[in-house]
Amino acid sequence: MESNCNIAAALPKLALESPERAAIRCPGRSGDYGESLSYAQLDARSDAIAAGLAGRGVARGSRCVVMVRPTPDFFLLMFALFKLGAVPVLIDPGIDKRALRQCLAQAQPSAFIGVPLALLAKALLGWAPMTTLRVTTGRVALLSDATLAQVEAAGRGAGPQLADTAPDDVAAILFTSGSTGVPKGVVYRHRHFVAQVEMLRSAFGIEAGGVDFPTFPPFALFDPALGLTSVIPDMDPIRPAKAKPRKLHAAITRFKADQLFGSPALMRVLAEYGEALPTLRRVTSAGAPVPPEIVQRMLELLPPEARFWTPYGATECLPVAVIEGRELLGLRARTETGAGTCVGHPVAGNTVRIIAIDDNAIADWDDALSVPKGEVGEIVVAGPSATDAYFGREDQTALAKIREPLPDGSERSVHRMGDLGWFDEDGRLWFCGRKSQRVTVDALTTLYTEQVEPVFNTHPALARTALVGVGPRGAQTAVLCFELKPGSGADPREIADELRHIADGFVHTAKVDVFLHYPKPFPVDIRHNAKIGREQLARWAAARMAAAGGG
């Protein structure tokens, strides 16, 4: 790999080849998409901001918190920091404020760059007191040392900025959503970003010149390196389930977007809106399994030649495997009878294996860890995009990473996904749920969420179900929480009886003892609005059962 390994290295070339082509289009205050950056502007202005930040002490390796909405400022800042070799720190703004404070303290940033509201919160709540530089995107330097406009003005005319970053240099710290625990800062090295770009390009056949509609803004950072135009949707990025489908559809149509990325919750919004999407050729949905009825409806709204991809991965390692929607639908019967959700074949470059389930740290790789094909175990991945550490969390790094020696004397990091799955006879990977959310009824019986819930999700009155365990691990009561479809007039007691009848039809679901109607929409993660908060539901179920005397 070349010594200068940097996701921003593609910008100068694109600015030279296609200076007027739009790199980023963003909705203005009135939603009219009046804010845009050409490749030439993105390159030149990020150079100026990089030089301006360098003049204020931001250097290679400096950690800089970025709390900026998906506007041109966000993309200018991120590419400026990449060019400097500085390390942007991204944290989901919707997480619990105590967790946010903890994440900031963990990252130990030297700079804090944010919207005025973020600077106000920093001052009032004492966020990241160790920072020595505060930059606001506001018009005046209130509660900050400078505005972003002042930083850019100071660096204008300094010329090209691109640090000679090495593959192992830290490129960014991206915090997990914390959907199953305290958020962790994933250390991304420059080689990880560069590898992701190439793996995405190869896996999905992406060619320069396309128009992408990424409804999860951080994914838009890949677009310039792929030679794409990003059209940022007019929506709250942390509430995709609340997006306005009319606005989404209008922007996709207006700019002739041929690519779309969104969570399953966002896909549901478009599927239920029901308007055809004739310009799209590639739709990608990730963050959680996509319900088959949503896959089916989206394929009906897309032109025949379009592809609906559901890649599997995590913040720590992406992409791992991928499957196209038509193949997924062809396996629907297996999913609905307890096989799990098929996530397809591993992406080229990845080594994906299944090891015996273990909640303890595993320091070194041993082939004896692997389980036979067809057996459910923990999914582990080694490959060019697999990260190797959490920042400042050596305990979590030890639990999630395994050192594997290679024949040439070097070693690589094997990432433990924290997910359970198995390989079928055709080499396809099946996802069975999170390891931490498995339900251990006794020494011989373990239930997996993605093998149990789809069996019950076939009931026409249900929006979704969630398997949770109540009691100590090894002696848990298997509880199925269920959510009725909006407006359903069904009697929850009758539905519970019907679910018991469904359970009796399969060996593994027969172990589900309790069926509880959850009277509100299930709690979901803040990032994709798609991962069910089973930990929260488990606490609710335990309280309900205790109040009812255990029944």
Coordinates of C-alpha atoms in Angstrom, one line a residue:
M1 CA 0.0 0.0 0.0
E2 CA 1.3 3.4 -0.9
S3 CA 2.9 5.5 2.0
N4 CA 0.3 8.3 1.5
C5 CA -2.8 6.4 2.4
N6 CA -5.6 8.9 2.9
I7 CA -9.3 9.0 2.0
A8 CA -8.9 12.7 1.0
A9 CA -6.2 11.9 -1.5
A10 CA -8.8 11.4 -4.2
L11 CA -10.1 15.0 -3.9
P12 CA -7.3 16.8 -5.7
K13 CA -7.5 14.4 -8.7
L14 CA -11.3 14.7 -8.9
A15 CA -11.1 18.5 -8.6
L16 CA -8.7 18.5 -11.5
E17 CA -10.6 16.1 -13.7
S18 CA -14.2 17.4 -13.0
P19 CA -13.9 20.7 -11.2
E20 CA -17.5 21.8 -11.7
R21 CA -19.2 18.5 -10.9
A22 CA -21.2 18.7 -7.7
A23 CA -19.6 16.8 -4.8
I24 CA -22.2 17.6 -2.2
R25 CA -25.7 19.0 -2.4
C26 CA -27.4 19.9 0.9
P27 CA -30.9 21.3 1.7
G28 CA -30.9 24.9 2.8
R29 CA -33.0 26.3 5.6
S30 CA -36.0 26.2 3.3
G31 CA -35.2 22.8 2.0
D32 CA -34.4 24.1 -1.5
Y33 CA -31.0 22.4 -1.9
G34 CA -29.4 25.8 -2.4
E35 CA -26.2 24.7 -0.7
S36 CA -23.7 22.8 -2.8
L37 CA -20.0 22.2 -3.2
S38 CA -18.3 21.3 -6.5
Y39 CA -15.3 19.0 -6.3
A40 CA -13.1 22.1 -6.9
Q41 CA -14.7 24.0 -4.0
L42 CA -14.6 21.0 -1.7
D43 CA -10.9 20.5 -2.4
A44 CA -9.8 24.2 -2.2
R45 CA -12.0 25.1 0.8
S46 CA -11.0 22.1 2.8
D47 CA -7.3 23.0 2.0
A48 CA -8.0 26.5 3.4
I49 CA -9.7 25.1 6.6
A50 CA -6.9 22.6 7.1
A51 CA -4.3 25.4 6.9
G52 CA -6.3 27.6 9.2
L53 CA -6.7 24.9 11.8
A54 CA -3.0 24.1 11.5
G55 CA -2.3 27.8 12.3
R56 CA -4.3 27.4 15.5
G57 CA -2.4 24.3 16.7
V58 CA -4.3 21.4 15.1
A59 CA -1.6 19.0 14.0
R60 CA -1.2 15.5 12.7
G61 CA -2.7 13.1 15.3
S62 CA -4.7 15.9 17.1
R63 CA -8.1 14.5 18.2
C64 CA -10.9 16.9 17.2
V65 CA -14.5 16.4 18.2
V66 CA -16.9 17.3 15.3
M67 CA -20.5 18.1 16.3
V68 CA -21.8 19.6 13.1
R69 CA -25.0 18.8 11.2
P70 CA -24.8 17.3 7.7
T71 CA -24.3 20.6 5.9
P72 CA -21.4 21.7 3.7
D73 CA -19.5 22.7 6.9
F74 CA -19.5 19.0 8.0
F75 CA -17.9 17.7 4.8
L76 CA -15.4 20.6 4.6
L77 CA -14.3 20.0 8.2
M78 CA -14.0 16.2 7.8
F79 CA -11.9 16.4 4.7
A80 CA -9.8 19.3 6.2
L81 CA -9.0 17.1 9.2
F82 CA -8.2 14.1 7.0
K83 CA -5.9 16.2 4.9
L84 CA -4.1 17.4 8.1
G85 CA -3.7 13.9 9.4
A86 CA -5.8 15.0 12.4
V87 CA -8.3 12.7 14.0
P88 CA -12.0 13.6 13.8
V89 CA -14.1 12.2 16.7
L90 CA -17.7 11.4 15.8
I91 CA -20.3 10.7 18.4
D92 CA -24.1 10.1 17.8
P93 CA -25.7 13.3 19.1
G94 CA -28.9 11.5 20.2
I95 CA -27.2 9.2 22.8
D96 CA -27.9 9.7 26.5
K97 CA -26.1 12.9 27.8
R98 CA -24.3 11.0 30.5
A99 CA -22.9 8.6 27.9
L100 CA -22.0 11.5 25.6
R101 CA -20.0 13.1 28.4
Q102 CA -18.3 9.8 29.1
C103 CA -17.4 9.4 25.4
L104 CA -15.9 12.9 25.3
A105 CA -13.8 12.3 28.4
Q106 CA -12.6 9.0 26.9
A107 CA -11.6 10.6 23.6
Q108 CA -9.5 13.3 25.4
P109 CA -9.8 15.7 22.4
S110 CA -7.6 18.8 22.0
A111 CA -10.2 20.6 19.8
F112 CA -13.9 20.9 19.8
I113 CA -15.7 22.0 16.6
G114 CA -19.4 22.3 16.6
V115 CA -22.6 24.2 16.0
P116 CA -23.5 27.0 18.5
L117 CA -25.8 24.7 20.4
A118 CA -23.0 22.2 20.9
L119 CA -20.6 24.9 22.2
L120 CA -23.3 26.1 24.6
A121 CA -23.8 22.5 25.9
K122 CA -20.0 22.2 26.3
A123 CA -19.9 25.4 28.4
L124 CA -23.0 24.5 30.5
L125 CA -22.3 20.8 31.0
G126 CA -18.6 20.9 31.2
W127 CA -18.0 18.7 28.2
A128 CA -14.4 17.9 27.3
P129 CA -12.7 20.5 29.6
M130 CA -9.3 19.4 28.3
T131 CA -9.8 21.0 24.8
T132 CA -7.6 23.9 24.0
L133 CA -9.3 25.0 20.8
R134 CA -13.0 25.7 20.3
V135 CA -14.4 26.5 16.8
T136 CA -18.0 27.3 16.1
T137 CA -19.9 27.1 12.8
G138 CA -21.9 30.1 13.9
R139 CA -21.5 33.6 12.6
V140 CA -19.9 35.0 15.8
A141 CA -17.3 33.4 18.1
L142 CA -19.6 33.1 21.1
L143 CA -18.2 30.6 23.6
S144 CA -15.4 29.8 21.2
D145 CA -12.0 30.9 20.0
A146 CA -12.9 31.4 16.4
T147 CA -15.6 30.9 13.8
L148 CA -15.1 28.4 11.0
A149 CA -15.3 31.2 8.6
Q150 CA -12.4 32.9 10.3
V151 CA -10.4 29.7 10.3
E152 CA -11.0 29.3 6.6
A153 CA -10.1 32.9 5.8
A154 CA -6.9 32.6 7.7
G155 CA -5.9 29.6 5.6
R156 CA -7.0 30.8 2.3
G157 CA -4.1 31.0 -0.2
A158 CA -1.9 28.5 1.7
G159 CA -2.2 26.0 -1.2
P160 CA -2.7 22.2 -1.2
Q161 CA -2.7 20.4 2.1
L162 CA -2.3 16.7 2.3
A163 CA -0.3 15.1 5.0
D164 CA 1.8 12.1 4.1
T165 CA -0.3 9.8 6.3
A166 CA 0.8 6.2 6.7
P167 CA -1.6 3.2 6.5
D168 CA -1.4 2.6 10.3
D169 CA -1.9 6.3 11.3
V170 CA -5.2 6.9 13.1
A171 CA -7.7 8.5 10.8
A172 CA -10.7 8.8 13.0
I173 CA -12.5 7.7 16.1
L174 CA -16.1 6.7 15.4
F175 CA -18.2 5.8 18.4
T176 CA -20.6 2.9 18.3
S177 CA -24.3 3.7 18.9
G178 CA -24.3 2.0 22.2
S179 CA -27.4 0.1 21.4
T180 CA -26.3 -2.9 23.5
G181 CA -24.0 -1.1 26.0
V182 CA -21.9 2.0 26.6
P183 CA -20.7 3.4 23.2
K184 CA -17.1 2.6 22.3
G185 CA -14.7 4.6 20.2
V186 CA -13.6 2.5 17.2
V187 CA -10.1 3.4 16.0
Y188 CA -10.1 3.8 12.3
R189 CA -6.7 3.8 10.6
H190 CA -6.2 5.3 7.2
R191 CA -5.8 1.9 5.7
H192 CA -9.3 0.9 7.0
F193 CA -11.0 3.8 5.2
V194 CA -9.1 3.2 1.9
A195 CA -9.9 -0.5 2.1
Q196 CA -13.6 0.2 2.7
V197 CA -13.8 2.4 -0.4
E198 CA -12.3 -0.3 -2.6
M199 CA -14.4 -3.1 -1.0
L200 CA -17.6 -1.1 -1.5
R201 CA -16.6 -0.2 -5.1
S202 CA -16.0 -3.9 -5.9
A203 CA -18.9 -5.4 -4.0
F204 CA -21.6 -3.1 -5.5
G205 CA -20.0 -2.3 -8.9
I206 CA -19.9 1.4 -8.1
E207 CA -18.6 3.7 -10.9
A208 CA -17.7 7.3 -10.7
G209 CA -20.2 9.9 -11.9
G210 CA -23.2 8.5 -10.1
V211 CA -25.5 10.4 -7.7
D212 CA -25.9 9.0 -4.2
F213 CA -28.7 9.7 -1.7
P214 CA -27.1 8.7 1.6
T215 CA -29.6 9.0 4.5
F216 CA -26.8 8.2 7.1
P217 CA -24.4 11.2 6.7
P218 CA -21.1 9.5 7.7
F219 CA -21.6 7.2 4.7
A220 CA -21.5 10.3 2.4
L221 CA -17.9 10.7 3.3
F222 CA -17.1 7.7 1.0
D223 CA -18.8 9.3 -2.0
P224 CA -16.1 11.8 -3.0
A225 CA -13.5 9.0 -2.9
L226 CA -15.8 7.0 -5.1
G227 CA -16.3 9.9 -7.5
L228 CA -20.0 10.3 -6.6
T229 CA -22.3 13.3 -6.0
S230 CA -23.9 13.2 -2.6
V231 CA -27.4 14.6 -2.2
I232 CA -28.0 14.9 1.5
P233 CA -31.7 14.4 2.4
D234 CA -33.8 16.9 4.2
M235 CA -34.4 14.9 7.4
D236 CA -33.2 14.4 10.9
P237 CA -30.4 11.8 10.5
I238 CA -31.0 10.3 13.9
R239 CA -34.7 9.8 13.3
P240 CA -34.9 8.0 9.9
A241 CA -38.3 6.5 10.9
K242 CA -39.7 10.0 11.1
A243 CA -38.4 11.1 7.7
K244 CA -41.0 12.7 5.4
P245 CA -41.3 10.4 2.3
R246 CA -42.6 13.2 0.0
K247 CA -39.4 15.2 0.6
L248 CA -37.2 12.1 0.1
H249 CA -39.0 11.1 -3.1
A250 CA -38.8 14.7 -4.5
A251 CA -35.1 15.0 -4.0
I252 CA -34.3 11.5 -5.4
T253 CA -36.4 12.4 -8.5
R254 CA -35.1 16.0 -8.9
F255 CA -31.4 15.0 -8.9
K256 CA -31.9 11.7 -10.6
A257 CA -30.2 9.8 -7.8
D258 CA -29.2 6.3 -8.9
Q259 CA -28.0 5.1 -5.5
L260 CA -29.6 5.2 -2.1
F261 CA -28.4 4.1 1.4
G262 CA -30.7 3.9 4.3
S263 CA -31.7 1.9 7.4
P264 CA -34.5 -0.6 7.4
A265 CA -36.6 2.1 9.1
L266 CA -36.0 4.5 6.2
M267 CA -36.8 1.8 3.7
R268 CA -40.1 1.2 5.5
V269 CA -40.9 4.9 5.1
L270 CA -40.4 4.8 1.3
A271 CA -42.1 1.4 0.9
E272 CA -45.2 2.6 2.7
Y273 CA -45.3 5.8 0.7
G274 CA -45.6 3.6 -2.3
E275 CA -44.4 5.8 -5.1
A276 CA -42.1 4.3 -7.8
L277 CA -38.4 5.2 -7.8
P278 CA -37.5 4.9 -11.4
T279 CA -34.0 6.6 -11.3
L280 CA -32.5 4.3 -8.6
R281 CA -30.3 1.5 -9.7
R282 CA -28.7 0.5 -6.4
V283 CA -30.3 0.5 -3.0
T284 CA -28.4 -0.5 0.1
S285 CA -29.9 -1.0 3.5
A286 CA -28.0 -1.9 6.7
G287 CA -28.1 -1.5 10.5
A288 CA -30.5 -4.5 11.1
P289 CA -32.2 -7.2 9.1
V290 CA -34.7 -5.8 6.6
P291 CA -38.2 -7.3 7.0
P292 CA -39.0 -9.4 3.9
E293 CA -42.2 -7.5 3.2
I294 CA -40.1 -4.3 3.0
V295 CA -37.6 -5.9 0.6
Q296 CA -40.5 -7.1 -1.6
R297 CA -42.2 -3.7 -1.7
M298 CA -39.0 -1.9 -2.4
L299 CA -38.2 -4.2 -5.3
E300 CA -41.7 -3.5 -6.7
L301 CA -41.0 0.3 -6.6
L302 CA -37.6 0.0 -8.3
P303 CA -37.0 -0.6 -12.0
P304 CA -36.4 -4.2 -13.0
E305 CA -32.6 -3.8 -13.4
A306 CA -32.2 -2.2 -10.0
R307 CA -30.6 -4.2 -7.1
F308 CA -31.5 -4.0 -3.5
W309 CA -28.5 -4.9 -1.3
T310 CA -28.5 -5.7 2.4
P311 CA -24.8 -5.7 3.5
Y312 CA -23.8 -7.1 6.9
G313 CA -21.2 -5.4 9.1
A314 CA -20.7 -3.2 12.0
T315 CA -18.9 0.1 12.9
E316 CA -15.8 -2.0 13.7
C317 CA -15.9 -3.9 10.4
L318 CA -17.7 -3.1 7.2
P319 CA -18.6 -4.6 4.8
V320 CA -18.5 -8.2 6.0
A321 CA -21.0 -10.0 3.7
V322 CA -23.7 -9.0 1.3
I323 CA -26.9 -10.5 -0.2
E324 CA -29.2 -9.1 -2.9
G325 CA -32.9 -8.7 -2.2
R326 CA -34.2 -11.3 -4.6
E327 CA -31.9 -14.0 -3.2
L328 CA -33.0 -13.0 0.3
L329 CA -36.7 -13.3 -0.6
G330 CA -36.0 -16.8 -2.1
L331 CA -34.7 -17.8 1.4
R332 CA -37.7 -16.3 3.2
A333 CA -39.3 -19.7 4.0
R334 CA -36.1 -20.8 5.8
T335 CA -36.0 -17.6 7.8
E336 CA -39.6 -18.0 8.9
T337 CA -39.1 -21.5 10.1
G338 CA -36.1 -20.7 12.3
A339 CA -32.9 -20.7 10.2
G340 CA -32.0 -17.0 11.0
T341 CA -31.5 -14.2 8.4
C342 CA -29.2 -14.9 5.5
V343 CA -26.7 -12.1 5.0
G344 CA -25.0 -13.7 2.0
H345 CA -21.5 -14.5 1.0
P346 CA -18.5 -12.8 2.6
V347 CA -17.1 -9.8 0.6
A348 CA -13.9 -10.5 -1.2
G349 CA -10.9 -9.9 1.0
N350 CA -12.6 -11.0 4.2
T351 CA -12.0 -14.2 6.1
V352 CA -15.2 -15.0 8.0
R353 CA -15.3 -17.9 10.5
I354 CA -17.6 -19.2 13.2
I355 CA -16.2 -20.0 16.6
A356 CA -17.6 -21.6 19.8
I357 CA -19.7 -19.1 21.8
D358 CA -17.6 -17.6 24.6
D359 CA -18.1 -14.5 26.7
N360 CA -14.5 -14.3 27.8
A361 CA -11.5 -12.8 26.1
I362 CA -9.5 -14.8 23.6
A363 CA -6.0 -13.6 23.2
D364 CA -4.6 -15.7 20.3
W365 CA -6.2 -17.5 17.4
D366 CA -6.3 -21.3 17.3
D367 CA -8.0 -23.3 14.6
A368 CA -9.6 -25.4 17.3
L369 CA -11.8 -22.4 18.1
S370 CA -13.9 -23.0 14.9
V371 CA -17.1 -25.0 15.0
P372 CA -18.3 -27.4 12.3
K373 CA -20.2 -26.0 9.3
G374 CA -23.9 -25.7 10.1
E375 CA -23.4 -25.1 13.8
V376 CA -24.3 -21.8 15.4
G377 CA -21.5 -19.9 16.9
E378 CA -19.9 -16.5 17.2
I379 CA -19.0 -14.7 13.9
V380 CA -15.4 -13.5 13.6
V381 CA -13.9 -11.5 10.8
A382 CA -10.4 -10.8 9.6
G383 CA -9.9 -8.5 6.6
P384 CA -8.6 -5.2 5.3
S385 CA -11.5 -3.2 6.9
A386 CA -11.5 -5.0 10.3
T387 CA -10.4 -2.5 12.9
D388 CA -8.0 -3.5 15.7
A389 CA -8.8 -1.4 18.8
Y390 CA -11.2 0.7 20.8
F391 CA -9.7 4.0 21.9
G392 CA -8.8 4.0 25.6
R393 CA -10.8 0.8 26.3
E394 CA -8.2 -1.9 26.6
D395 CA -10.7 -4.1 28.4
Q396 CA -13.2 -4.0 25.5
T397 CA -10.4 -4.4 22.9
A398 CA -9.3 -7.6 24.7
L399 CA -12.9 -8.9 24.6
A400 CA -13.4 -8.1 20.9
K401 CA -10.0 -8.8 19.2
I402 CA -8.0 -12.0 18.7
R403 CA -4.4 -11.9 17.5
E404 CA -3.7 -14.2 14.6
P405 CA -0.1 -14.9 13.4
L406 CA 0.4 -15.1 9.6
P407 CA 2.8 -17.2 7.6
D408 CA 5.1 -14.2 6.8
G409 CA 5.7 -13.7 10.5
S410 CA 3.3 -10.7 10.8
E411 CA 0.0 -10.9 12.6
R412 CA -3.5 -9.6 12.0
S413 CA -6.5 -8.7 14.2
V414 CA -9.6 -10.9 14.1
H415 CA -12.7 -9.0 15.1
R416 CA -15.4 -10.7 17.2
M417 CA -18.6 -9.3 15.8
G418 CA -20.6 -10.0 19.0
D419 CA -23.1 -11.7 16.6
L420 CA -24.1 -15.3 16.3
G421 CA -24.5 -17.2 13.0
W422 CA -23.7 -20.2 10.9
F423 CA -22.6 -21.1 7.4
D424 CA -24.9 -23.2 5.1
E425 CA -24.0 -25.8 2.5
D426 CA -23.5 -23.0 -0.1
G427 CA -21.1 -20.9 1.9
R428 CA -23.7 -18.3 2.8
L429 CA -23.6 -16.7 6.2
W430 CA -26.8 -16.7 8.4
F431 CA -27.2 -14.1 11.2
C432 CA -28.9 -15.5 14.3
G433 CA -28.8 -12.5 16.7
R434 CA -26.5 -10.7 19.2
K435 CA -24.4 -12.9 21.5
S436 CA -25.4 -10.7 24.5
Q437 CA -29.1 -11.2 23.7
R438 CA -29.2 -15.0 23.5
V439 CA -31.6 -16.7 25.9
T440 CA -30.2 -19.6 27.9
V441 CA -33.1 -21.6 29.3
D442 CA -30.9 -24.4 30.7
A443 CA -27.7 -26.2 30.1
L444 CA -29.0 -27.8 26.9
T445 CA -31.2 -25.0 25.5
T446 CA -30.1 -21.7 24.0
L447 CA -32.5 -19.6 21.9
Y448 CA -31.4 -17.0 19.4
T449 CA -33.4 -13.9 18.6
E450 CA -33.2 -14.1 14.8
Q451 CA -34.2 -17.8 14.8
V452 CA -37.2 -17.3 17.1
E453 CA -38.7 -13.9 16.2
P454 CA -39.3 -14.5 12.4
V455 CA -41.4 -17.5 13.2
F456 CA -43.9 -15.3 15.2
N457 CA -43.5 -12.3 12.9
T458 CA -45.6 -14.1 10.3
H459 CA -48.7 -13.4 12.4
P460 CA -50.7 -10.8 10.4
A461 CA -51.7 -8.7 13.5
L462 CA -48.1 -8.2 14.6
A463 CA -45.7 -5.3 13.8
R464 CA -42.8 -7.2 15.3
T465 CA -41.7 -9.4 18.2
A466 CA -38.7 -9.5 20.5
L467 CA -37.3 -12.5 22.4
V468 CA -35.8 -11.7 25.8
G469 CA -34.6 -13.7 28.8
V470 CA -35.8 -13.0 32.3
G471 CA -33.7 -14.4 35.2
P472 CA -30.1 -15.5 35.6
R473 CA -28.2 -16.8 32.5
G474 CA -28.5 -20.6 32.4
A475 CA -31.9 -20.6 34.0
Q476 CA -33.8 -17.9 32.0
T477 CA -37.5 -17.7 31.2
A478 CA -37.9 -17.2 27.5
V479 CA -40.3 -14.3 27.0
L480 CA -41.7 -13.1 23.7
C481 CA -42.7 -9.4 23.7
F482 CA -45.0 -8.5 20.9
E483 CA -46.1 -5.2 19.3
L484 CA -49.4 -5.0 17.4
K485 CA -49.7 -3.2 14.1
P486 CA -50.8 0.5 14.4
G487 CA -54.6 0.7 14.7
S488 CA -55.0 -3.0 15.2
G489 CA -58.1 -3.8 17.2
A490 CA -56.9 -7.3 18.1
D491 CA -57.3 -8.5 21.7
P492 CA -53.7 -9.0 23.0
R493 CA -54.9 -12.0 25.1
E494 CA -56.2 -13.7 22.0
I495 CA -53.0 -12.9 20.1
A496 CA -50.9 -14.4 22.9
D497 CA -52.9 -17.6 22.7
E498 CA -52.4 -17.7 19.0
L499 CA -48.7 -17.2 19.4
R500 CA -48.6 -20.1 21.9
H501 CA -50.1 -22.3 19.2
I502 CA -47.5 -21.1 16.6
A503 CA -44.8 -21.9 19.2
D504 CA -45.9 -25.4 19.6
G505 CA -45.1 -26.0 15.9
F506 CA -41.3 -25.9 16.3
V507 CA -39.0 -27.5 18.7
H508 CA -37.0 -24.3 19.5
T509 CA -40.0 -21.9 19.8
A510 CA -41.8 -24.4 22.1
K511 CA -39.4 -23.3 24.7
V512 CA -40.9 -19.8 24.8
D513 CA -43.0 -19.8 27.9
V514 CA -44.4 -16.2 28.3
F515 CA -46.0 -13.9 25.8
L516 CA -46.4 -10.2 26.7
H517 CA -48.0 -7.4 24.8
Y518 CA -45.9 -4.3 24.8
P519 CA -48.4 -1.4 24.6
K520 CA -46.1 1.1 22.8
P521 CA -43.7 0.9 19.8
F522 CA -40.6 -1.0 20.7
P523 CA -37.6 1.0 21.8
V524 CA -35.0 1.1 19.0
D525 CA -31.4 2.4 18.5
I526 CA -30.8 6.1 17.9
R527 CA -28.6 5.5 14.8
H528 CA -30.8 3.5 12.5
N529 CA -34.1 3.3 14.4
A530 CA -34.1 -0.4 13.5
K531 CA -32.3 -2.4 16.2
I532 CA -34.8 -3.4 18.9
G533 CA -33.8 -2.4 22.5
R534 CA -34.2 -5.9 23.9
E535 CA -32.3 -5.0 27.1
Q536 CA -34.9 -2.4 27.9
L537 CA -37.7 -4.8 27.0
A538 CA -36.2 -7.5 29.2
R539 CA -36.3 -5.1 32.2
W540 CA -39.9 -4.3 31.4
A541 CA -40.8 -8.0 31.1
A542 CA -39.2 -8.8 34.4
A543 CA -41.1 -6.1 36.1
R544 CA -44.4 -7.2 34.5
M545 CA -43.8 -10.8 35.5
A546 CA -42.8 -9.8 39.1
A547 CA -46.0 -7.7 39.4
A548 CA -48.1 -10.7 38.2
G549 CA -46.4 -13.1 40.6
G550 CA -44.1 -14.5 38.0
G551 CA -46.8 -15.5 35.5

